Short mmCIF file of C-alpha atoms and ligand atoms in Angstrom, two decimals:
data_model
loop_
_atom_site.label_atom_id
_atom_site.label_comp_id
_atom_site.label_asym_id
_atom_site.label_seq_id
_atom_site.Cartn_x
_atom_site.Cartn_y
_atom_site.Cartn_z
CA MET A 1 109.97 144.74 84.81
CA ASP A 2 113.28 144.03 85.38
CA GLY A 3 113.94 141.93 88.31
CA ASN A 4 112.07 139.14 90.36
CA PRO A 5 108.52 140.06 91.00
CA ARG A 6 108.25 138.45 94.60
CA GLY A 7 111.03 140.94 95.77
CA PRO A 8 114.45 141.88 95.74
CA ALA A 9 117.44 139.50 94.56
CA HIS A 10 118.67 137.73 97.34
CA PRO A 11 120.69 140.09 99.28
CA ARG A 12 123.21 137.58 100.36
CA SER A 13 123.93 136.80 96.69
CA ALA A 14 126.16 138.95 94.48
CA SER A 15 123.41 139.58 92.20
CA TRP A 16 121.35 142.15 93.57
CA ALA A 17 119.49 143.36 90.78
CA PRO A 18 119.48 146.97 90.13
CA LEU A 19 116.66 149.02 89.60
CA GLY A 20 116.68 150.31 86.65
CA ASP A 21 116.77 153.50 88.56
CA PRO A 22 120.39 154.77 88.13
CA GLU A 23 120.20 157.46 90.93
CA ILE A 24 118.60 155.56 93.43
CA ASP A 25 120.46 152.24 92.13
CA ALA A 26 123.41 154.73 92.86
CA VAL A 27 122.49 155.06 96.82
CA LEU A 28 121.71 151.32 97.25
CA GLU A 29 125.10 150.64 95.73
CA ALA A 30 127.31 153.40 98.29
CA GLU A 31 124.71 152.28 100.94
CA PHE A 32 125.54 148.59 100.48
CA GLU A 33 129.37 149.55 100.71
CA ARG A 34 129.30 151.55 103.84
CA GLN A 35 127.35 149.07 105.71
CA MET A 36 130.11 146.11 104.20
CA THR A 37 133.00 148.47 105.20
CA THR A 38 132.62 150.42 108.33
CA LEU A 39 130.90 149.70 111.78
CA GLN A 40 127.60 150.26 112.38
CA LEU A 41 127.35 150.77 116.47
CA ILE A 42 124.11 152.30 116.69
CA ALA A 43 122.30 151.33 119.12
CA SER A 44 118.62 151.00 117.82
CA GLU A 45 119.99 149.01 114.43
CA ASN A 46 120.89 145.70 113.12
CA PHE A 47 121.23 144.18 109.88
CA ALA A 48 117.58 142.38 108.58
CA SER A 49 117.78 139.06 107.65
CA PRO A 50 117.57 138.40 103.71
CA ALA A 51 114.29 136.81 104.63
CA VAL A 52 112.96 139.52 106.06
CA MET A 53 114.29 141.87 103.48
CA ALA A 54 112.57 140.30 100.75
CA ALA A 55 109.34 139.99 102.28
CA THR A 56 109.53 143.64 102.73
CA GLY A 57 109.79 144.25 99.23
CA SER A 58 107.45 141.72 98.34
CA VAL A 59 103.85 141.94 96.18
CA LEU A 60 102.40 143.34 99.59
CA THR A 61 103.25 146.17 99.12
CA ASN A 62 100.65 146.28 96.75
CA LYS A 63 97.35 145.55 99.14
CA TYR A 64 95.20 147.65 100.83
CA SER A 65 94.04 145.61 104.21
CA GLU A 66 92.14 148.67 105.99
CA GLY A 67 90.63 146.44 109.46
CA TYR A 68 91.77 143.64 110.78
CA PRO A 69 92.54 139.87 109.32
CA ARG A 70 88.42 138.85 108.79
CA ARG A 71 87.12 141.85 109.33
CA ARG A 72 88.71 144.15 106.20
CA TYR A 73 86.72 147.18 104.51
CA TYR A 74 88.24 146.15 101.08
CA GLY A 75 88.20 142.85 98.69
CA GLY A 76 90.93 140.45 98.39
CA ASN A 77 92.17 140.02 101.50
CA ALA A 78 92.40 136.46 102.17
CA ASN A 79 96.78 136.68 101.93
CA ALA A 80 97.13 139.36 103.66
CA ASP A 81 94.58 138.26 106.49
CA THR A 82 96.98 134.79 106.69
CA ALA A 83 100.39 136.77 107.19
CA GLU A 84 98.85 138.99 109.69
CA GLN A 85 97.32 135.86 111.82
CA LEU A 86 100.85 134.38 111.67
CA ALA A 87 102.35 137.49 112.95
CA ILE A 88 99.80 137.80 115.83
CA ASP A 89 100.06 134.08 116.65
CA ARG A 90 103.96 133.98 116.25
CA VAL A 91 104.51 137.09 118.48
CA LYS A 92 101.82 136.32 120.86
CA ALA A 93 103.35 132.92 121.62
CA LEU A 94 106.98 134.94 121.88
CA PHE A 95 105.71 136.87 124.48
CA GLY A 96 103.14 135.11 126.26
CA ALA A 97 100.95 137.93 125.81
CA GLU A 98 97.12 137.51 125.27
CA HIS A 99 96.66 140.01 122.72
CA ALA A 100 98.81 141.68 120.07
CA ASN A 101 98.61 144.49 116.96
CA VAL A 102 101.18 144.22 114.49
CA GLN A 103 99.93 147.32 112.25
CA PRO A 104 101.70 150.21 114.01
CA HIS A 105 103.91 151.26 111.45
CA SER A 106 106.68 152.40 113.94
CA GLY A 107 107.60 152.51 117.30
CA SER A 108 106.63 155.83 118.24
CA GLN A 109 103.44 154.97 116.19
CA ALA A 110 102.81 152.26 118.31
CA ASN A 111 103.47 154.40 121.49
CA ALA A 112 100.78 157.38 119.89
CA ALA A 113 98.06 154.22 119.78
CA VAL A 114 98.36 153.28 123.03
CA TYR A 115 97.89 156.89 124.28
CA LEU A 116 95.01 157.33 122.16
CA ALA A 117 93.13 154.31 123.34
CA LEU A 118 93.75 155.38 127.09
CA LEU A 119 93.99 159.11 127.51
CA ASP A 120 92.11 162.37 127.02
CA THR A 121 94.06 165.38 126.50
CA GLY A 122 95.78 166.86 128.64
CA ASP A 123 95.94 163.99 131.46
CA THR A 124 98.96 163.33 133.37
CA VAL A 125 101.12 160.34 132.48
CA MET A 126 104.62 159.20 133.58
CA GLY A 127 107.73 158.74 132.06
CA MET A 128 111.39 158.70 132.11
CA SER A 129 112.98 161.76 131.35
CA LEU A 130 114.52 162.56 127.49
CA ASP A 131 118.15 163.51 129.31
CA GLN A 132 117.96 160.43 130.88
CA GLY A 133 117.69 158.17 128.52
CA GLY A 134 113.99 158.03 127.77
CA HIS A 135 112.38 158.03 124.55
CA LEU A 136 110.54 161.39 122.67
CA THR A 137 107.58 159.38 122.77
CA HIS A 138 107.75 159.56 126.75
CA GLY A 139 107.06 163.33 126.82
CA SER A 140 109.36 165.64 125.47
CA PRO A 141 107.66 168.91 124.74
CA VAL A 142 108.97 168.54 120.90
CA ASN A 143 107.06 165.20 120.77
CA VAL A 144 102.92 165.15 120.10
CA SER A 145 102.99 163.45 123.76
CA GLY A 146 104.36 166.33 125.37
CA ARG A 147 101.74 168.59 123.21
CA LEU A 148 98.38 166.61 124.00
CA TYR A 149 99.29 164.96 127.07
CA ASN A 150 100.86 166.34 130.75
CA PHE A 151 103.58 164.38 131.31
CA VAL A 152 105.99 164.19 134.64
CA SER A 153 109.21 162.97 133.87
CA TYR A 154 111.07 160.34 136.18
CA GLY A 155 115.15 159.37 135.96
CA LEU A 156 118.04 158.35 137.46
CA THR A 157 119.86 157.98 141.14
CA ARG A 158 122.91 160.58 141.09
CA SER A 159 124.91 158.19 142.88
CA ASP A 160 124.73 154.60 140.81
CA GLU A 161 122.84 156.25 138.01
CA ARG A 162 119.98 154.13 137.73
CA ILE A 163 116.90 154.25 137.45
CA ASP A 164 115.58 155.83 141.10
CA TYR A 165 112.55 153.60 141.79
CA ASP A 166 112.11 154.86 145.07
CA ALA A 167 111.46 158.52 143.38
CA MET A 168 109.19 156.97 140.88
CA ALA A 169 106.93 155.98 142.91
CA GLY A 170 107.15 158.89 145.14
CA LEU A 171 106.22 161.32 141.90
CA ALA A 172 103.52 159.05 141.17
CA ARG A 173 101.83 159.40 144.31
CA GLU A 174 102.26 162.73 144.58
CA HIS A 175 101.00 163.48 141.05
CA ARG A 176 98.67 160.52 140.32
CA PRO A 177 99.02 159.73 136.25
CA LYS A 178 96.51 157.37 134.53
CA LEU A 179 99.60 156.32 133.00
CA ILE A 180 103.05 155.34 133.60
CA VAL A 181 105.38 154.64 130.98
CA ALA A 182 108.59 152.19 131.53
CA GLY A 183 111.17 151.86 128.94
CA ALA A 184 114.32 153.61 127.78
CA THR A 185 116.29 154.60 124.92
CA ALA A 186 119.56 155.29 126.00
CA TYR A 187 119.36 153.52 129.63
CA SER A 188 122.25 150.66 129.52
CA ARG A 189 120.84 148.59 132.70
CA ARG A 190 118.27 146.27 133.58
CA ILE A 191 114.51 147.54 133.83
CA ASP A 192 112.32 146.25 136.54
CA PRO A 193 108.93 146.04 135.90
CA VAL A 194 107.64 144.98 139.71
CA PRO A 195 108.05 148.37 141.18
CA PHE A 196 106.59 150.16 138.31
CA ARG A 197 103.33 147.61 138.35
CA GLU A 198 103.21 147.51 142.18
CA VAL A 199 102.69 151.89 142.40
CA CYS A 200 100.28 151.31 139.12
CA ASP A 201 98.42 148.73 141.50
CA GLU A 202 98.64 151.53 143.99
CA ILE A 203 97.28 154.30 142.39
CA GLY A 204 95.20 152.81 139.94
CA ALA A 205 97.48 153.45 136.57
CA VAL A 206 97.68 151.62 133.95
CA PHE A 207 101.42 150.22 133.04
CA MET A 208 102.76 150.85 129.43
CA PHE A 209 106.31 149.14 129.20
CA ASP A 210 108.07 150.41 126.38
CA ALA A 211 110.32 147.57 125.08
CA ALA A 212 111.43 149.09 121.88
CA HIS A 213 115.31 148.62 122.35
CA ILE A 214 115.79 145.52 124.56
CA ALA A 215 111.87 143.46 122.94
CA GLY A 216 115.05 140.88 121.04
CA LEU A 217 116.94 140.52 124.41
CA ILE A 218 113.19 139.36 126.13
CA VAL A 219 112.54 136.97 123.56
CA GLY A 220 116.03 135.73 124.11
CA GLY A 221 115.60 135.13 127.80
CA VAL A 222 118.12 137.49 128.75
CA HIS A 223 116.33 140.33 129.99
CA ILE A 224 113.15 139.71 132.21
CA ASN A 225 109.94 139.35 129.96
CA PRO A 226 107.40 142.66 130.90
CA VAL A 227 104.68 140.97 129.65
CA PRO A 228 103.37 139.24 133.00
CA TYR A 229 104.01 142.40 134.51
CA ALA A 230 102.38 145.25 131.93
CA ASP A 231 98.80 145.95 131.05
CA ILE A 232 100.62 146.69 127.04
CA VAL A 233 104.36 146.05 126.40
CA THR A 234 104.47 148.35 123.22
CA PHE A 235 108.06 147.42 120.79
CA THR A 236 109.99 147.94 117.86
CA THR A 237 110.83 145.26 115.25
CA HIS A 238 113.63 146.67 113.84
CA LYS A 239 116.07 147.18 116.60
CA THR A 240 117.30 144.03 119.14
CA MET A 241 114.52 141.90 117.49
CA ARG A 242 116.26 141.91 114.06
CA GLY A 243 113.30 142.19 112.05
CA PRO A 244 111.31 144.99 109.58
CA ARG A 245 111.20 148.07 110.54
CA GLY A 246 107.56 148.88 112.24
CA GLY A 247 106.12 148.69 115.71
CA THR A 248 104.09 145.96 117.76
CA ILE A 249 101.74 146.65 120.68
CA LEU A 250 100.82 143.40 122.94
CA CYS A 251 98.53 143.79 125.86
CA THR A 252 95.78 141.55 127.76
CA GLN A 253 92.04 141.22 126.56
CA GLU A 254 91.16 143.75 129.26
CA TYR A 255 92.59 146.64 126.82
CA ALA A 256 92.17 144.86 123.51
CA LYS A 257 89.63 146.14 121.72
CA ARG A 258 90.80 149.91 122.64
CA ILE A 259 94.37 149.23 121.08
CA ASP A 260 92.86 147.93 117.99
CA SER A 261 90.31 150.81 117.86
CA ALA A 262 93.49 153.31 118.33
CA VAL A 263 95.61 151.69 115.96
CA PHE A 264 93.41 151.66 113.03
CA PRO A 265 90.69 153.68 112.60
CA GLY A 266 92.41 155.65 115.10
CA SER A 267 95.34 156.46 114.21
CA GLN A 268 96.44 155.03 110.78
CA GLY A 269 94.97 153.75 107.81
CA GLY A 270 95.99 150.55 105.86
CA PRO A 271 98.84 148.47 107.39
CA LEU A 272 102.09 147.89 105.46
CA ASP A 273 101.09 144.64 104.41
CA HIS A 274 104.13 143.79 103.14
CA ALA A 275 105.70 144.85 106.67
CA VAL A 276 103.69 142.98 108.19
CA ALA A 277 104.63 139.47 106.48
CA ALA A 278 108.04 140.54 107.31
CA LYS A 279 107.03 140.71 110.67
CA ALA A 280 106.21 137.35 110.39
CA VAL A 281 109.40 136.22 108.91
CA GLY A 282 111.16 138.12 112.04
CA PHE A 283 109.16 136.48 114.64
CA ALA A 284 109.71 132.60 113.59
CA GLU A 285 113.39 133.98 113.38
CA ALA A 286 113.25 134.97 117.25
CA ALA A 287 111.30 131.86 118.31
CA ARG A 288 114.97 129.54 116.94
CA PRO A 289 117.05 128.54 119.55
CA GLU A 290 119.97 130.37 117.38
CA PHE A 291 118.38 133.58 118.51
CA ALA A 292 118.80 132.98 122.15
CA GLN A 293 122.35 132.51 121.89
CA TYR A 294 122.14 135.64 119.45
CA GLN A 295 120.69 138.01 122.18
CA ALA A 296 123.02 136.47 124.84
CA ARG A 297 126.43 137.20 122.54
CA ILE A 298 124.57 140.50 122.16
CA VAL A 299 125.46 140.85 125.79
CA GLU A 300 128.71 139.40 126.27
CA ASN A 301 130.07 141.69 123.33
CA ALA A 302 128.57 144.75 125.04
CA ALA A 303 130.08 143.73 128.54
CA ALA A 304 133.65 142.89 126.52
CA LEU A 305 133.34 146.46 124.74
CA ALA A 306 132.65 148.36 128.10
CA ASP A 307 135.43 147.28 129.57
CA ALA A 308 137.71 147.24 126.74
CA LEU A 309 136.58 150.99 126.85
CA GLY A 310 136.96 151.30 131.06
CA SER A 311 140.88 149.99 130.17
CA GLN A 312 141.23 152.99 127.23
CA GLY A 313 140.41 155.54 130.18
CA PHE A 314 136.74 156.18 129.25
CA ARG A 315 133.82 156.64 132.04
CA LEU A 316 130.57 154.92 131.62
CA VAL A 317 127.85 156.01 132.43
CA SER A 318 126.57 153.62 135.60
CA GLY A 319 129.92 152.05 135.55
CA GLY A 320 128.93 149.57 132.81
CA THR A 321 126.48 147.83 130.75
CA ASP A 322 123.67 144.35 131.49
CA ASN A 323 121.94 145.50 127.81
CA HIS A 324 123.28 145.81 124.04
CA LEU A 325 124.06 149.18 124.68
CA LEU A 326 126.65 151.41 126.81
CA LEU A 327 127.08 155.56 127.42
CA ILE A 328 130.40 157.35 127.17
CA ASP A 329 130.73 160.23 129.72
CA LEU A 330 133.65 161.97 127.53
CA ARG A 331 134.40 164.53 130.05
CA THR A 332 136.88 162.60 131.84
CA PHE A 333 138.39 161.44 128.75
CA ASP A 334 138.92 164.83 127.15
CA ALA A 335 137.01 167.90 128.61
CA ASP A 336 137.47 170.00 126.00
CA LEU A 337 136.12 167.13 123.57
CA THR A 338 132.27 167.43 122.67
CA GLY A 339 129.55 164.43 121.69
CA LYS A 340 129.30 166.17 118.30
CA VAL A 341 133.07 166.53 117.67
CA ALA A 342 133.47 162.69 118.79
CA GLN A 343 131.17 161.05 116.57
CA GLU A 344 131.73 163.16 113.35
CA ALA A 345 135.83 162.21 113.79
CA LEU A 346 134.56 158.64 114.50
CA ASP A 347 132.78 158.71 111.54
CA ALA A 348 135.36 160.05 109.25
CA ALA A 349 136.78 156.77 110.66
CA GLY A 350 134.31 154.68 110.05
CA VAL A 351 132.69 154.29 113.44
CA THR A 352 129.32 154.73 113.08
CA LEU A 353 127.38 155.84 116.46
CA ASN A 354 125.14 158.93 117.67
CA ARG A 355 126.43 161.49 120.11
CA ASN A 356 124.39 160.99 122.94
CA SER A 357 122.85 163.50 126.31
CA ILE A 358 124.75 162.02 129.43
CA PRO A 359 123.09 162.64 133.06
CA ASP A 360 122.91 166.32 133.86
CA ASP A 361 124.73 167.25 130.35
CA PRO A 362 125.91 170.85 131.08
CA ARG A 363 126.31 170.70 126.94
CA SER A 364 122.89 171.14 124.69
CA PRO A 365 121.46 167.81 123.24
CA PHE A 366 122.78 169.18 119.63
CA VAL A 367 126.28 169.24 121.00
CA THR A 368 126.18 166.73 124.11
CA SER A 369 129.28 165.35 126.40
CA GLY A 370 128.57 161.67 125.57
CA LEU A 371 128.44 158.31 122.89
CA ARG A 372 126.02 155.91 122.80
CA MET A 373 126.99 152.65 121.26
CA GLY A 374 124.80 148.64 120.94
CA THR A 375 126.35 145.72 119.65
CA PRO A 376 123.48 144.48 118.16
CA SER A 377 124.84 145.13 114.82
CA VAL A 378 128.37 143.77 115.20
CA THR A 379 127.43 140.58 116.61
CA THR A 380 124.73 139.75 113.93
CA GLN A 381 128.32 139.92 112.04
CA GLY A 382 129.44 137.47 114.22
CA MET A 383 132.09 139.94 116.00
CA GLY A 384 133.13 138.59 119.43
CA PRO A 385 134.82 140.28 122.21
CA ALA A 386 138.17 140.53 120.27
CA GLU A 387 136.58 142.03 118.36
CA MET A 388 135.32 144.41 120.74
CA ALA A 389 139.02 145.15 122.21
CA ARG A 390 139.62 146.29 118.48
CA ILE A 391 136.57 148.73 118.65
CA ALA A 392 137.54 150.19 121.60
CA GLU A 393 141.25 150.78 120.87
CA PHE A 394 140.03 152.46 117.26
CA THR A 395 137.86 154.74 119.42
CA SER A 396 140.94 155.78 122.00
CA ARG A 397 142.78 156.06 119.13
CA VAL A 398 140.69 158.51 116.62
CA LEU A 399 139.37 160.44 119.90
CA ARG A 400 142.72 161.11 120.86
CA ALA A 401 143.66 162.37 117.95
CA PRO A 402 140.32 163.97 116.51
CA ASP A 403 141.72 166.39 113.85
CA ASP A 404 144.39 163.74 112.60
CA GLU A 405 143.54 162.94 109.30
CA ASP A 406 146.34 160.17 109.00
CA VAL A 407 145.06 158.87 112.30
CA ILE A 408 141.14 158.51 110.92
CA ALA A 409 142.86 157.19 107.38
CA THR A 410 144.49 154.62 109.30
CA VAL A 411 142.13 154.20 111.11
CA ARG A 412 139.32 153.51 108.75
CA ALA A 413 141.22 151.07 106.56
CA GLU A 414 141.78 148.78 109.34
CA ILE A 415 138.02 148.64 110.16
CA ALA A 416 137.66 148.04 106.60
CA GLU A 417 140.05 145.06 106.60
CA LEU A 418 138.14 144.05 109.75
CA CYS A 419 134.42 144.55 108.43
CA ALA A 420 135.78 142.65 105.26
CA ALA A 421 136.53 139.21 108.00
CA PHE A 422 132.48 139.58 109.25
CA PRO A 423 130.82 140.34 106.16
CA PRO A 424 126.65 141.03 106.90
CA TYR A 425 125.53 140.10 103.62
CA ASP A 426 127.63 138.09 100.80
CA ARG A 427 128.44 140.08 97.66
C1 LIG B 501 113.41 153.33 118.94
C2 LIG B 501 112.02 153.53 119.92
C3 LIG B 501 110.78 153.86 120.01
C4 LIG B 501 110.13 154.38 118.45
O1 LIG B 501 110.56 153.82 117.68
P1 LIG B 501 110.53 154.67 116.05
O2 LIG B 501 110.25 153.11 114.98
O3 LIG B 501 112.08 154.97 115.83
O4 LIG B 501 109.74 155.27 115.82
C5 LIG B 501 109.76 154.10 120.81
N1 LIG B 501 110.74 153.75 122.36
C6 LIG B 501 111.69 153.44 122.66
C7 LIG B 501 112.08 153.77 123.70
C8 LIG B 501 112.68 153.90 121.40
O5 LIG B 501 114.12 153.36 121.73
#
């Protein structure tokens, strides 16, 4: 066997060990090149640390550990137990949580397990509407959540495009859901847990906060921690948290047993022990003072990007941002420009982002009239407000001439030069 049996070569060094599989080696080389030479503005992405990546590629991928630390079904789990207990202890300390389950394979698996733990099929649940910023797992008809449960959706005010807490509470009183889900995937403002807690207490509902996007902001002290308010908090470890891909569930002791059983054996088999170890590594990184500074810079950069985009003539949904992402409404910039065409032109120019529906979008979710941009990845690279202004300028130049191949080629070269000054990993 070639390479380092304890994990991949340190990805910050130039000596990335080839796998000996020429086709996949070519994919990895091309993807490395893409990440090094283009701007990563997808709000749910980040650059994991070399330590997180090494743990993800470690020998723990070989182990089977059905069950929980010291209560496993198979032998040989002493090391897996230590890794999982470290992940649990570290994440509980980070958030001040009573109980943690670090086994969900993803954010969607975490949410599905919560639903399985608390609901019967057909039960009424409330979540944020997908076309106003909610996630697929908050009751979309194409997702298992929308298939099994009766989701009622709340959304934004028309006037300021922020969560309409009064309407949410009104809907809750009317429909009396068993569970209310807060959290979003395309919402650029703070989410206040208090109105959710109040209406849950009033109607006797359980309060779940899906912090997938903002978990890092919470740990960094930039956004309010929902743990003291919510019964259950789910999040992904790979977005602003900058850990490995995966999910985590935090809850009060009251729900601990039900949550654990719903993850295993309820909806998963063996945990991904390599990912669990990598979560432990990521949680330790998140406990360092630099992580709080990093999260503050993510938000500063998003604000700088929002300002610069405004100066370039773009309208932002809700007028701006107070987190790591922003949503552009393209219609005032160019009424004929769709999110799809804009995404493709920007992709060709080296600006990687996703098209996104905007509130009351007249176009389909496949076409859309908006774009979503996030600053976690570029902030990890060390970019600051001056680079955010340049990103806004690149975006504007490309979108003023989305069919102009000369403009696209020029911008692409300028972006490659910018990225070379802020490499996320060493060659
Ligand atoms: C990303 C996200 C998820 C799902 O995470 P996956 O790991 O992609 O399954 C769930 N909820 C919200 C709010 C998200 O943004």
